[in-house]
Tab-separated table of C-alpha atoms and ligand atoms in Angstrom:
chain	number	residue	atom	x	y	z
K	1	UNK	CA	0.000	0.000	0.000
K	2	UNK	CA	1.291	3.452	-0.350
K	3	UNK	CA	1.325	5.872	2.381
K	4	UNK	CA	-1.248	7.712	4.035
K	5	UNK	CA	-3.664	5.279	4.638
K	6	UNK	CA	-6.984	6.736	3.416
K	7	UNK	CA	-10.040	5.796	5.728
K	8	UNK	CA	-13.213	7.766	5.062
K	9	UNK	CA	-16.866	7.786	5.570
K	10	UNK	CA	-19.701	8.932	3.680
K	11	UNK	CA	-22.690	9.486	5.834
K	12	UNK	CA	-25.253	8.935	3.190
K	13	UNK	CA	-28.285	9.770	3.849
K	14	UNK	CA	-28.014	10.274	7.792
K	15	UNK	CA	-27.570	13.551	10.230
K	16	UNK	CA	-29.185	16.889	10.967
K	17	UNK	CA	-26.955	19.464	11.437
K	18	UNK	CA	-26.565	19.251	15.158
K	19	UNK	CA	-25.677	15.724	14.625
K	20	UNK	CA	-22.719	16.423	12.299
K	21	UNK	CA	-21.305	19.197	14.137
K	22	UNK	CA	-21.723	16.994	17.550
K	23	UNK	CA	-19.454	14.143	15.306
K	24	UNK	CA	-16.484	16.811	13.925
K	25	UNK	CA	-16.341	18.098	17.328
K	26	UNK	CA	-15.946	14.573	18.773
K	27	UNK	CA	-13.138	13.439	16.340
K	28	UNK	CA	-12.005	17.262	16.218
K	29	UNK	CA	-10.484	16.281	19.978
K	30	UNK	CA	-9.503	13.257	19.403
K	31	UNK	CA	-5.671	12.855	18.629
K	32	UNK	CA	-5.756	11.002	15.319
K	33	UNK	CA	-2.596	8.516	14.541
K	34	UNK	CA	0.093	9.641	12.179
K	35	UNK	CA	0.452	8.074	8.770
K	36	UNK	CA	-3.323	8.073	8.070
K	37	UNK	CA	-4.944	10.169	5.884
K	38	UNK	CA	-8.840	10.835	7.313
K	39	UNK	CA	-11.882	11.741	5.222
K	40	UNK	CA	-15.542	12.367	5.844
K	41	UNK	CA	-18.339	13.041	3.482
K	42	UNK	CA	-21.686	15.043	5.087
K	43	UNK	CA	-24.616	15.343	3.281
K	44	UNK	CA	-24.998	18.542	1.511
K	45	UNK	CA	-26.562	20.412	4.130
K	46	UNK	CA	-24.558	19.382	6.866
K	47	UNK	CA	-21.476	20.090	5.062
K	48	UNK	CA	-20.461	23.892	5.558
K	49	UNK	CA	-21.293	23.025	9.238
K	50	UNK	CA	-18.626	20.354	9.481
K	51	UNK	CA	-16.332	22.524	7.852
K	52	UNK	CA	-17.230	25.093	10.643
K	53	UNK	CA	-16.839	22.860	13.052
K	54	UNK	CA	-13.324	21.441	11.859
K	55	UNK	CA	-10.413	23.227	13.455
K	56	UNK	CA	-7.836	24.463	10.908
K	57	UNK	CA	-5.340	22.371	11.595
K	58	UNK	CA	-7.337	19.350	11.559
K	59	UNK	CA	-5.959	16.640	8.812
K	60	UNK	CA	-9.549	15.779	8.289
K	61	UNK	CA	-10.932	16.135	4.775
K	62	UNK	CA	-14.832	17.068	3.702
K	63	UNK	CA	-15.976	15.684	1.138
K	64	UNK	CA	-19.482	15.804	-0.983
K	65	UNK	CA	-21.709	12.798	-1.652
K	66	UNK	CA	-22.467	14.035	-5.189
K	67	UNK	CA	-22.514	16.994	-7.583
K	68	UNK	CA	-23.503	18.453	-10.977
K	69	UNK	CA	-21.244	18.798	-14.092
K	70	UNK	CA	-22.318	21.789	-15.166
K	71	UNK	CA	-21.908	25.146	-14.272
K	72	UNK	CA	-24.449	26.979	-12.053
K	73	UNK	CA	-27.288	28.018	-13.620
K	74	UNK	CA	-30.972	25.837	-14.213
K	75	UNK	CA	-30.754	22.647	-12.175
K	76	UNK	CA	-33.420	22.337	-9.744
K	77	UNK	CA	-32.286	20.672	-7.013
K	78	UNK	CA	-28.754	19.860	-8.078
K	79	UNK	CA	-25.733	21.740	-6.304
K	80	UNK	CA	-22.031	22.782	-8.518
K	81	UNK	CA	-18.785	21.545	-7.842
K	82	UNK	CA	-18.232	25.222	-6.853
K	83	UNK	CA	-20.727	25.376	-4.739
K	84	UNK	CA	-19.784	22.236	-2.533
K	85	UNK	CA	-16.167	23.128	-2.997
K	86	UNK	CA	-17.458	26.636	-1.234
K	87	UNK	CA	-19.201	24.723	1.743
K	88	UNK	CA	-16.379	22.746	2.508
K	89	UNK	CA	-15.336	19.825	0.376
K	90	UNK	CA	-12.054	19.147	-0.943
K	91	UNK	CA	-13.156	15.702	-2.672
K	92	UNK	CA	-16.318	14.858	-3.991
K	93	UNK	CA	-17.938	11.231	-4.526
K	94	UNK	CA	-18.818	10.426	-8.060
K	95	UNK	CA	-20.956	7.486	-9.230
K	96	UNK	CA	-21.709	5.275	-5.913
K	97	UNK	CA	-23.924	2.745	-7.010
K	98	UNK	CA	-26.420	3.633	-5.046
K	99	UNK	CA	-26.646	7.021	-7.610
K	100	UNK	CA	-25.803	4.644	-10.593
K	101	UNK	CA	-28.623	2.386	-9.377
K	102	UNK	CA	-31.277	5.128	-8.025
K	103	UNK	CA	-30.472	8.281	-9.368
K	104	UNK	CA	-29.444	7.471	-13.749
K	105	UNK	CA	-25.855	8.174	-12.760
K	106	UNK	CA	-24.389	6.559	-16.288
K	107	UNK	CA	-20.459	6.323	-16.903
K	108	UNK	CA	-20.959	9.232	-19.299
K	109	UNK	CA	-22.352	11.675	-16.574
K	110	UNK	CA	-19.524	10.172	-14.054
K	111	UNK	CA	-16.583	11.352	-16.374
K	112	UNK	CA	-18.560	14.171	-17.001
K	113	UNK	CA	-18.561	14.736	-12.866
K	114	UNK	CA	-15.041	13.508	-13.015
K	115	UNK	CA	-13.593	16.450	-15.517
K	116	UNK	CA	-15.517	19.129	-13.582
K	117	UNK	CA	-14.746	18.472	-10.119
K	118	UNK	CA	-10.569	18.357	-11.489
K	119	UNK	CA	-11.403	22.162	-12.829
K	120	UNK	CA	-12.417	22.923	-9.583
K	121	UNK	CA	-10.071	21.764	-8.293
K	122	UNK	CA	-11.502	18.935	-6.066
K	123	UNK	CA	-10.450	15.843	-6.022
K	124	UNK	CA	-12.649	13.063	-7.211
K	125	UNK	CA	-13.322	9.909	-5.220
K	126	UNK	CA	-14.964	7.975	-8.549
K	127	UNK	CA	-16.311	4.745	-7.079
K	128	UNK	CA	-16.897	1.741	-9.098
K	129	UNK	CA	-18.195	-2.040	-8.293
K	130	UNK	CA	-20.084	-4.530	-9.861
K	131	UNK	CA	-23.381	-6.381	-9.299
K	132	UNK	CA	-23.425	-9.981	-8.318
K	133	UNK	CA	-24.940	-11.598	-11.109
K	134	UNK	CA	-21.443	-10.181	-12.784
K	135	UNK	CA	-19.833	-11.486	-9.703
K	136	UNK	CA	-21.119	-14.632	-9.920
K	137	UNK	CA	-20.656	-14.866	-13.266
K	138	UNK	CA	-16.541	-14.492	-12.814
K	139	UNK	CA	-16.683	-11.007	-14.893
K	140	UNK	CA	-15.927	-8.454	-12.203
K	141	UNK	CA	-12.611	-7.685	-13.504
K	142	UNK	CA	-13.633	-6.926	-16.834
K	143	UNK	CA	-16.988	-4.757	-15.834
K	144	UNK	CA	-15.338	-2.672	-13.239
K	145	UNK	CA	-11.810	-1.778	-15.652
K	146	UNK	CA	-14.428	-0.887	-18.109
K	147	UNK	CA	-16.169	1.485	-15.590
K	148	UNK	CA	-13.350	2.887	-14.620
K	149	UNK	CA	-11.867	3.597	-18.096
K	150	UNK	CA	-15.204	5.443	-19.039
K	151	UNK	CA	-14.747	7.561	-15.835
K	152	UNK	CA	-11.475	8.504	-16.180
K	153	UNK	CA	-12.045	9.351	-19.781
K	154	UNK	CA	-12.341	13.050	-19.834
K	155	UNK	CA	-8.869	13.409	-17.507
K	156	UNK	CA	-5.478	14.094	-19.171
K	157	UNK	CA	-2.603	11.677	-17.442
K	158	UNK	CA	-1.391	14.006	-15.023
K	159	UNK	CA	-5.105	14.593	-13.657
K	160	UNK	CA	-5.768	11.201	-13.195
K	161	UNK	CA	-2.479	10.771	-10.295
K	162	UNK	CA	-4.832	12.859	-8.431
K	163	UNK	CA	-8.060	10.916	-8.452
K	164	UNK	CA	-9.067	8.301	-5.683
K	165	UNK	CA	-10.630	5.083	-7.167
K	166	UNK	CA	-12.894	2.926	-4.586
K	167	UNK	CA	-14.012	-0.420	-5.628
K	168	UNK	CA	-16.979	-0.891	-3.813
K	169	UNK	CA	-18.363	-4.323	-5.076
K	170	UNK	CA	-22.319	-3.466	-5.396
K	171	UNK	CA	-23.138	-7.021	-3.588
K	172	UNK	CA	-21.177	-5.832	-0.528
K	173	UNK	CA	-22.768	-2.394	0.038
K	174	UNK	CA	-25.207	-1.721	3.016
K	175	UNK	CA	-27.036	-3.669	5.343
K	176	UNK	CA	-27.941	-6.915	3.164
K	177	UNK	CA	-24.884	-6.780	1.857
K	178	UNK	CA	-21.559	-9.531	2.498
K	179	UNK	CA	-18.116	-7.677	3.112
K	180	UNK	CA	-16.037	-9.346	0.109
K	181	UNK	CA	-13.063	-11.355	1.488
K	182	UNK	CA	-9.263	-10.272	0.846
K	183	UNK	CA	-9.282	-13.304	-1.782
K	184	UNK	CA	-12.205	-11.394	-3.784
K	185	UNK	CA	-10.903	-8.101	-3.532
K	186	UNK	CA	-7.532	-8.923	-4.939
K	187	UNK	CA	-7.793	-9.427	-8.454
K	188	UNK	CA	-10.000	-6.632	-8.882
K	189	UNK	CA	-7.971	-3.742	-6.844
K	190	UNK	CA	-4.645	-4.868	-8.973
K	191	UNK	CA	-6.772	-4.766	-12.431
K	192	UNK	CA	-7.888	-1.406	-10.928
K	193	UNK	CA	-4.130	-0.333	-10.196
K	194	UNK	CA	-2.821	-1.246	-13.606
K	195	UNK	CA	-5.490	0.369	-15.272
K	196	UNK	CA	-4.693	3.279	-13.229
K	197	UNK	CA	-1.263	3.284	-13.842
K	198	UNK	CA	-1.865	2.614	-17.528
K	199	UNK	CA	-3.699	6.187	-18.341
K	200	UNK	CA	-1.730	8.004	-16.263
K	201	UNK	CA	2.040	7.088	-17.928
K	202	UNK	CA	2.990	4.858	-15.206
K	203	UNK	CA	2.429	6.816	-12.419
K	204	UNK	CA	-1.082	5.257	-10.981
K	205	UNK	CA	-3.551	7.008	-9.107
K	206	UNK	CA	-3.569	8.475	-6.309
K	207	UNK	CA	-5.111	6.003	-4.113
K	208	UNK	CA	-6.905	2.618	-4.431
K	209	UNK	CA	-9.525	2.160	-1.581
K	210	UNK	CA	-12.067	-0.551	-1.251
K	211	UNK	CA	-15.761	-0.328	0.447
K	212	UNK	CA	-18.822	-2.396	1.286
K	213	UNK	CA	-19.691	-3.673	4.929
K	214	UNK	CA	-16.708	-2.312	6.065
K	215	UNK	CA	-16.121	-2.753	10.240
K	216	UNK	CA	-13.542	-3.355	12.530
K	217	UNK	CA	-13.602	-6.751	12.371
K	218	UNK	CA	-12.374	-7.270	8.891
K	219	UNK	CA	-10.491	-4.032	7.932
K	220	UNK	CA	-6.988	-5.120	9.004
K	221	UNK	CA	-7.349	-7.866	6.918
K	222	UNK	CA	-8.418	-6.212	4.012
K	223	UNK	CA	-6.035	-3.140	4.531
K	224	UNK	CA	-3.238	-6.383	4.024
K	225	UNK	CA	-3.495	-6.330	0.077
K	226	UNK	CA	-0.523	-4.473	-1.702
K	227	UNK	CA	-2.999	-2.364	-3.541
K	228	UNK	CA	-5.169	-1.188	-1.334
K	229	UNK	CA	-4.355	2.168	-0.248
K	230	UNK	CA	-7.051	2.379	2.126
K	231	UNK	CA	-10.914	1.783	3.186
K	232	UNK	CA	-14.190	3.587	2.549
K	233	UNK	CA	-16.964	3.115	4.922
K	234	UNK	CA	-20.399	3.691	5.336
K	235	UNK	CA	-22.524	2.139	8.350
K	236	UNK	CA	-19.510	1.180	10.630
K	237	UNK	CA	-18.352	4.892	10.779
K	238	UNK	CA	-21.568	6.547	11.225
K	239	UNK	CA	-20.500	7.156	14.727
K	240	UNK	CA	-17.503	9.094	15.774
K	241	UNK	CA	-16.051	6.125	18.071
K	242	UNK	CA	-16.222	3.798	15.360
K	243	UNK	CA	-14.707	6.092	13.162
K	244	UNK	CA	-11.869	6.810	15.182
K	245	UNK	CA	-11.530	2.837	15.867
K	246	UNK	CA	-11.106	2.133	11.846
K	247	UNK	CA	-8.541	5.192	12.068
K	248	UNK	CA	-6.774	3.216	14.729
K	249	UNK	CA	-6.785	0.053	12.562
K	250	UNK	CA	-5.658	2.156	9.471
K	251	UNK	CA	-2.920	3.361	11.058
K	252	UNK	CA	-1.812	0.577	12.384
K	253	UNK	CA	-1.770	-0.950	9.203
K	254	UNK	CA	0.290	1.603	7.783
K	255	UNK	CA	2.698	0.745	10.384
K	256	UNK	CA	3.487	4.549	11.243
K	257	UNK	CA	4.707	4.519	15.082
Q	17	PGA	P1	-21.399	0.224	4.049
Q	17	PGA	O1	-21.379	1.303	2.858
Q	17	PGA	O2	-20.025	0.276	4.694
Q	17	PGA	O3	-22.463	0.687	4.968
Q	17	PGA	O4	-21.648	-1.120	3.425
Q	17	PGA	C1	-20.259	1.345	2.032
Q	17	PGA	C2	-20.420	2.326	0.916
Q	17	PGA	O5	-21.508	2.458	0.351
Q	17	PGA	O6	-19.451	2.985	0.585
């Protein structure tokens, strides 16, 4: 893996306002372990507040769950990449599944997110998995390089070192989903990491994380893969003490005393 070890959250669909600031403030004074890199990911209207609520020399990073391509302008309910960059975020999540699957996220309108959250200047956490029939059929490698390929499609080489890449198997996600083992993760994260290195001239992403059912019981054995630069979870880190127990994990993974 390379150094820091990225462990993030997105909290979905959960917390009012008073909820996310009570969380920040909670890791906020917690001493978090060197050689991690920490991440969390509000919901829109929650995010400006965790920014507020972050001290400046926190090494947490916001993040936003989702945001337009275009420029602002007539888009009912959507919200710019300027706009969350404004609130807060310094990453921003493009094509979970859950938006591929609910909300006609398509690979087109993730490299379209991709290209406009690089020119403004966030960094994109482009998530990419595949569903089990796929799994089960023995073709994950194949659908998930071809996601990611589409995605990354609209970044020159140099753009794509700085994009994060989770693979977050769609069979694994949420609370009927099964964490996949170390043995099923793998193949996939290495296809991911050559790929990676492949369109950006040898250099590779920036990180290579992988998410779905996520907890503390299995992430030191996942975090053991070479590729794997690092874990993002949902459920298990909807609380600040189980966040900070994954950071603990992470960091002792990454073996920084
Ligand atoms: P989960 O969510 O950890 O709750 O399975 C993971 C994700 O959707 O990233």
């Amino acid at each position: 893996m390379k150094l820091p070890v990225w462990i993030g959250t997105s909290w979905k669909m959960t917390k009012t306002i008073a909820e996310a600031r009570a969380y920040i403030e909670h890791i906020a004074t917690a001493e978090l372990p060197a050689g991690i890199q920490p991440f969390v990911i509000p919901a829109h209207t929650s995010l400006a507040a965790a920014r507020d609520a972050l001290p400046a020399e926190s090494p947490v990073l916001l993040g936003a769950q989702n945001a337009h391509w275009g420029p602002e302008g007539a888009g009912t309910g959507e919200v710019s990449m300027r706009m969350v960059g404004d609130a807060g975020a310094r990453l921003v999540e493009i094509g979970h599944s859950e938006r591929r699957q609910h909300h006609a996220e398509t690979d087109e309108t993730v490299a379209l997110k991709a290209r406009a959250a690089v020119d403004a200047g966030l960094m994109p956490l482009i998530c990419v998995g595949e569903p089990v029939d796929v799994h089960e059929a023995g073709e994950a490698i194949e659908f998930v390089s071809s996601q990611v390929r589409a995605a990354l499609g609209r970044l020159s080489s140099t753009e794509v070192s700085g994009v994060l890449i989770a693979y977050e198997p769609i069979w694994a996600i949420g609370e009927h989903g099964r964490p996949a083992t170390p043995t099923e993760v793998a193949p996939v994260v290495s296809e991911l990491a050559r790929v990676a290195r492949e369109v950006s001239g040898g250099v590779g992403c920036r990180a290579l994380l992988y998410g779905g059912s996520v907890d503390e019981a299995n992430a030191a054995d996942l975090l053991l893969d070479a590729n794997t630069d690092g874990l993002f979870v949902g459920r298990a880190a909807w609380t600040p003490e189980g966040f900070l127990r994954l950071a603990a994990i992470a960091a002792e993974a990454a073996g920084v005393p």
